[in-house]
PDB file of C-alpha atoms in Angstrom:
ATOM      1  CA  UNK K   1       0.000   0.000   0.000  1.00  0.00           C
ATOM      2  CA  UNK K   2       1.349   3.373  -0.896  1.00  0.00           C
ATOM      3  CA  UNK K   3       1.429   6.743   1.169  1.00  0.00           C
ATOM      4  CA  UNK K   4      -1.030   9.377   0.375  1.00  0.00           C
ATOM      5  CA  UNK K   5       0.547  12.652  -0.718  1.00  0.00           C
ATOM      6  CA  UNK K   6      -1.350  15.635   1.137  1.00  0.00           C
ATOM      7  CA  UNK K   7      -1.390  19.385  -0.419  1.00  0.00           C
ATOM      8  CA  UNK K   8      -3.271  22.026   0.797  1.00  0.00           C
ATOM      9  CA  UNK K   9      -2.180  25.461  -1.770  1.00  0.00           C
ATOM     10  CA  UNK K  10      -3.561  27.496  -4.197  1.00  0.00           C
ATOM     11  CA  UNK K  11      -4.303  27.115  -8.044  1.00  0.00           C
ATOM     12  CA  UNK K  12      -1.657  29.219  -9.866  1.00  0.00           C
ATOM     13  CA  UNK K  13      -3.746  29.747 -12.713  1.00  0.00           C
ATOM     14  CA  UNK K  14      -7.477  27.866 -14.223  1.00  0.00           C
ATOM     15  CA  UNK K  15      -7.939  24.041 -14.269  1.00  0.00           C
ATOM     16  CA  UNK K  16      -7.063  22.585 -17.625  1.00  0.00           C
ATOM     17  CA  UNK K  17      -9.602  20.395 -18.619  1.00  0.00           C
ATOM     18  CA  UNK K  18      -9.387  17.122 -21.297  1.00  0.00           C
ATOM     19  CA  UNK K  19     -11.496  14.301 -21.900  1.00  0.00           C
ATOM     20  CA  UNK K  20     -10.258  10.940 -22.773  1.00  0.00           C
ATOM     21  CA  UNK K  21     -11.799   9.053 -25.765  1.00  0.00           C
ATOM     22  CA  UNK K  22     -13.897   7.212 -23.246  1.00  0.00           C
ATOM     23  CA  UNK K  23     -15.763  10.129 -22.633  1.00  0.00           C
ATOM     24  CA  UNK K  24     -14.347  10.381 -18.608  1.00  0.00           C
ATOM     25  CA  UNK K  25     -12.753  14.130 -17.883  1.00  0.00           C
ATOM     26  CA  UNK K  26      -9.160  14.731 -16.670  1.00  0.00           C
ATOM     27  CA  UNK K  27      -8.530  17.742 -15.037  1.00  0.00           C
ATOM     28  CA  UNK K  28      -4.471  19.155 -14.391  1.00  0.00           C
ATOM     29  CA  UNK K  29      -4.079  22.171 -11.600  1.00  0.00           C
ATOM     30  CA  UNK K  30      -1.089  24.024 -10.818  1.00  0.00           C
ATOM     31  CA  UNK K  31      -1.023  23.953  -7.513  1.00  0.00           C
ATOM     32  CA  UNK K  32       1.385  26.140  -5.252  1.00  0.00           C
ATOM     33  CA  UNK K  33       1.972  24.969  -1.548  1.00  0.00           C
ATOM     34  CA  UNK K  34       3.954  27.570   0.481  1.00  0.00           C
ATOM     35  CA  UNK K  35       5.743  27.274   3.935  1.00  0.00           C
ATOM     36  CA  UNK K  36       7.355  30.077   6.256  1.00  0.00           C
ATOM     37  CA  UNK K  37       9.614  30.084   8.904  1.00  0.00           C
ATOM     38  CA  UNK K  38      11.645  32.915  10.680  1.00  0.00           C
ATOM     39  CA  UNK K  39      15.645  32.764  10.087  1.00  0.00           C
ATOM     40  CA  UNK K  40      16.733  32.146  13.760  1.00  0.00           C
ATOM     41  CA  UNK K  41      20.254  34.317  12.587  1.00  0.00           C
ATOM     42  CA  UNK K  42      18.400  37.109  11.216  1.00  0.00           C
ATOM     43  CA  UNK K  43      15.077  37.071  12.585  1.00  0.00           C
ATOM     44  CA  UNK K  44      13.574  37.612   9.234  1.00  0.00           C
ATOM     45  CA  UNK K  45      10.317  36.212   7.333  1.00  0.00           C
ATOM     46  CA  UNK K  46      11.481  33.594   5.036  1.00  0.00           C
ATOM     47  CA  UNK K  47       8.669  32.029   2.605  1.00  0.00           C
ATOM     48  CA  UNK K  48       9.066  28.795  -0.059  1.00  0.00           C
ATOM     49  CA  UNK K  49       6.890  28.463  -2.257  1.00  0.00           C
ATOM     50  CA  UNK K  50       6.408  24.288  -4.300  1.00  0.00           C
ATOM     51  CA  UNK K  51       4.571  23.723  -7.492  1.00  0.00           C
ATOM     52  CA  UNK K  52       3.426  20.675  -7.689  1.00  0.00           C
ATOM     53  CA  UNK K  53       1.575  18.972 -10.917  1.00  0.00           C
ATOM     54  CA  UNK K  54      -2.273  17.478  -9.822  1.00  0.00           C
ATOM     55  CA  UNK K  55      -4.074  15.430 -12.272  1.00  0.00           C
ATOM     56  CA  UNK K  56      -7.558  14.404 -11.225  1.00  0.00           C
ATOM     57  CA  UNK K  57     -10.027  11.729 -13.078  1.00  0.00           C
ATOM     58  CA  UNK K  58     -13.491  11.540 -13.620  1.00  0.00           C
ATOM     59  CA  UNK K  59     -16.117  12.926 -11.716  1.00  0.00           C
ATOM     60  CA  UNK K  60     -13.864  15.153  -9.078  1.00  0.00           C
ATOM     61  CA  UNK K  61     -12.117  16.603 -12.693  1.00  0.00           C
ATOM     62  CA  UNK K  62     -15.557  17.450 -13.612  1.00  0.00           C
ATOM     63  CA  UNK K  63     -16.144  19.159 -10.151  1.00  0.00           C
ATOM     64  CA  UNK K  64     -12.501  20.813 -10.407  1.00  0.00           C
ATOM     65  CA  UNK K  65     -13.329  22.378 -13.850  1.00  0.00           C
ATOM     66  CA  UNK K  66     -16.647  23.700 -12.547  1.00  0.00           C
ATOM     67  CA  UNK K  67     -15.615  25.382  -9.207  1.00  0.00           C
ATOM     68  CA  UNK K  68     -12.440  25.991  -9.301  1.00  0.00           C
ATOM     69  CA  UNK K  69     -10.214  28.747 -10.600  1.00  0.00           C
ATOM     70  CA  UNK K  70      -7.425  31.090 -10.590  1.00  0.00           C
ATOM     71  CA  UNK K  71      -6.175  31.471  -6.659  1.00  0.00           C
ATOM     72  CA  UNK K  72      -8.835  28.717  -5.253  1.00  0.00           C
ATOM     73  CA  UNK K  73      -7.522  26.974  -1.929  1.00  0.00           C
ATOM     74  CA  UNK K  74      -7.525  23.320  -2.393  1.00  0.00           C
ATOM     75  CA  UNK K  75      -6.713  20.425  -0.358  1.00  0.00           C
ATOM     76  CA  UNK K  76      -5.415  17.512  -2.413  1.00  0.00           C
ATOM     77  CA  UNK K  77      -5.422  13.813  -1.418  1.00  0.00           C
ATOM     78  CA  UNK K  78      -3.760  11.420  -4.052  1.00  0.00           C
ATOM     79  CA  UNK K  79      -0.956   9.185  -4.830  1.00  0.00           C
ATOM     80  CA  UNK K  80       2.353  10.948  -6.317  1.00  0.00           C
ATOM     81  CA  UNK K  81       3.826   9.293  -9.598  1.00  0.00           C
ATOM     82  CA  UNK K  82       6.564  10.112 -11.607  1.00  0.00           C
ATOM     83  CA  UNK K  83       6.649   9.375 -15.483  1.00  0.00           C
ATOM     84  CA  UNK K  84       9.383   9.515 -18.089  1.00  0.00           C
ATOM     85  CA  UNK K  85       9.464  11.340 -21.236  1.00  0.00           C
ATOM     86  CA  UNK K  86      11.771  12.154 -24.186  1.00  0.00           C
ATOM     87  CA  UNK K  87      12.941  15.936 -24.620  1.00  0.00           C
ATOM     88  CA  UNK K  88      13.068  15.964 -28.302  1.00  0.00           C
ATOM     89  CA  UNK K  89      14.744  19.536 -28.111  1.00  0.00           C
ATOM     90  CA  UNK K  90      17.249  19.034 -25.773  1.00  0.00           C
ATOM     91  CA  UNK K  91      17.824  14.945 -26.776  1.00  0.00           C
ATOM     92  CA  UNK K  92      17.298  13.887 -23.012  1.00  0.00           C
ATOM     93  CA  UNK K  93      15.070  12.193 -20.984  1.00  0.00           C
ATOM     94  CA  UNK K  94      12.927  14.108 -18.182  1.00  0.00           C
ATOM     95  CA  UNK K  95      11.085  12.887 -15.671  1.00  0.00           C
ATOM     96  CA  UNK K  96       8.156  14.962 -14.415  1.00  0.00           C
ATOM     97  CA  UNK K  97       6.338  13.967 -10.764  1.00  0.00           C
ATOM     98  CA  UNK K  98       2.662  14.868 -10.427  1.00  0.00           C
ATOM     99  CA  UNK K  99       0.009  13.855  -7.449  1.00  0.00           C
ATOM    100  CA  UNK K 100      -3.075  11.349  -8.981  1.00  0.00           C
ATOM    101  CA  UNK K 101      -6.470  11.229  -7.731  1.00  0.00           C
ATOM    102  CA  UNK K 102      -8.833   9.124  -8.886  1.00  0.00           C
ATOM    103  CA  UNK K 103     -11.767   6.942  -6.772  1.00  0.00           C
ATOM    104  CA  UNK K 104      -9.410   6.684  -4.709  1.00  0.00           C
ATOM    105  CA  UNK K 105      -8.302  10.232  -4.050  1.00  0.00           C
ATOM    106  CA  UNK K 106      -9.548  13.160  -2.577  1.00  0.00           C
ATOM    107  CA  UNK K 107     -10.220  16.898  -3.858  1.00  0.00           C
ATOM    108  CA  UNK K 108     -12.142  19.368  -1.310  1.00  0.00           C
ATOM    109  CA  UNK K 109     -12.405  23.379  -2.198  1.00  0.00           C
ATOM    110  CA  UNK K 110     -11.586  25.554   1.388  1.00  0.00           C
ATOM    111  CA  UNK K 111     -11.563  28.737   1.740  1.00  0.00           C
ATOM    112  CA  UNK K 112     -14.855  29.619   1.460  1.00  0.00           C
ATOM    113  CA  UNK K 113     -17.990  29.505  -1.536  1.00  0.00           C
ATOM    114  CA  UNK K 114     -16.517  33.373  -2.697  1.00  0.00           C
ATOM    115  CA  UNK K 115     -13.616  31.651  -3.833  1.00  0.00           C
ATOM    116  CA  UNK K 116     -14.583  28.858  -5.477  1.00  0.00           C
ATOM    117  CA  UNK K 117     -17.818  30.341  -7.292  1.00  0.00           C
ATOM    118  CA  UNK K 118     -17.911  29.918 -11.370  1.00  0.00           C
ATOM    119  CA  UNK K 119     -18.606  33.211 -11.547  1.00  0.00           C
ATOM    120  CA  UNK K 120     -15.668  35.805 -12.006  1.00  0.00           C
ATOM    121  CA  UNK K 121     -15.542  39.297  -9.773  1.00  0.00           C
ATOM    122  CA  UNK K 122     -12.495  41.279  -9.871  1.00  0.00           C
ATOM    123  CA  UNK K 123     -12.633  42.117  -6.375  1.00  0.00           C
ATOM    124  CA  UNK K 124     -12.125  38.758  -5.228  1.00  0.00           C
ATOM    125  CA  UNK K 125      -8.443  38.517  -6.767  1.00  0.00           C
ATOM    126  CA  UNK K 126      -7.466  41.338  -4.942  1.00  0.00           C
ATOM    127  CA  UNK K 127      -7.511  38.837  -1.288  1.00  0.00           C
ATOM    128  CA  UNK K 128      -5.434  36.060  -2.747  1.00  0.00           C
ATOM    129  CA  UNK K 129      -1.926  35.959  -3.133  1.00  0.00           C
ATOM    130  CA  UNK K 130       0.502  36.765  -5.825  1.00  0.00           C
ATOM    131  CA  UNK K 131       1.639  33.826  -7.886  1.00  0.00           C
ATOM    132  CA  UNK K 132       3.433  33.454 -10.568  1.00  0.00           C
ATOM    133  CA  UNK K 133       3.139  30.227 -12.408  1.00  0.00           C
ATOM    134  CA  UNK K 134       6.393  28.037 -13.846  1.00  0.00           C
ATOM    135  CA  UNK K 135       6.393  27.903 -17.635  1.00  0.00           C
ATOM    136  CA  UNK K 136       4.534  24.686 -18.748  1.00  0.00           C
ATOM    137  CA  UNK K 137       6.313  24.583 -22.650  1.00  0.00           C
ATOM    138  CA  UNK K 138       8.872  22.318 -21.052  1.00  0.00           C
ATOM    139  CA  UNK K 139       6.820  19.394 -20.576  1.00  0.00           C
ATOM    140  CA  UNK K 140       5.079  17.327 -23.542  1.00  0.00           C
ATOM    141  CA  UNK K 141       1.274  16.993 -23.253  1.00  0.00           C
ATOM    142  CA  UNK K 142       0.115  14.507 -21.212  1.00  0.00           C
ATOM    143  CA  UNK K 143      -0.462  10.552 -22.461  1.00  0.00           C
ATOM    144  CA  UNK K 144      -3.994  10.421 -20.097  1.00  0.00           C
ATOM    145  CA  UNK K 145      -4.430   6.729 -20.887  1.00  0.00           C
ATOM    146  CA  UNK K 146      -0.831   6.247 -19.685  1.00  0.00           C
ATOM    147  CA  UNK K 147      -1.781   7.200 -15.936  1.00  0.00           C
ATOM    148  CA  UNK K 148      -4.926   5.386 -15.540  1.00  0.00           C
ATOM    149  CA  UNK K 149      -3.938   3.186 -12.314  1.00  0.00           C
ATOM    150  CA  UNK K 150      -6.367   0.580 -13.315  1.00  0.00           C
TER     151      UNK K 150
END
């Protein structure tokens, strides 16, 4: 049996949503989890900031597409998998880890129904946090049918 991996951030920017040639949805976030801590030299704020890859299946990507969006809090429960790919520019391979959920997983919205609302105020981004999201041309698209667990 394998560990869960547990995220609670924020979406960088809107779900990107697919659907396999089954008809099922697949939804991938960019999620960024931040921790602080005070420099015990200096006494100073530090902050890190992780962005970390989700790709959710079926019915909870259909859920994620509908409610969530641009600077959402999320808490993610899946299993983290890392997959291999060929760089054709560079002539290498890369490997690229991202956090599954499927039946197994879990995907709850926090912070709140004004966050998570389809509509769009521009008010509301004014109370979440600046992020800036990594540039995604470095990975290839996704094989979907590759990371079905099943």
């Amino acid at each position: 049996m394998l560990l869960p991996d547990i995220l609670i951030g924020h979406l960088g920017q809107e779900p990107e949503v697919r659907y396999r040639s089954e008809g099922d949805a697949v939804a991938v976030l960019s999620l960024a989890t931040s921790e602080t801590w005070r420099d015990k030299q200096t006494g100073e704020q530090k902050e890190r900031t992780e962005w970390d890859r989700v790709v959710i299946f079926g019915k909870l990507a259909d859920i994620a597409a509908e409610y969530l969006r641009k600077g959402s809090q999320v808490y993610i429960e899946g299993q983290l998998r890392t997959r291999k790919w060929f760089d054709k520019t560079s002539g290498q391979d890369r490997y690229s880890t991202e956090v599954l959920i499927n039946q197994q997983g879990t995907m709850q919205m926090l912070g709140g129904r004004s966050q998570s609302e389809p509509s769009r105020s521009s008010d509301r981004g004014q109370s979440q946090p600046s992020l800036s999201v990594p540039p995604r041309g470095s990975e290839p698209p996704i094989d979907f049918d590759e990371l079905i667990p099943f």
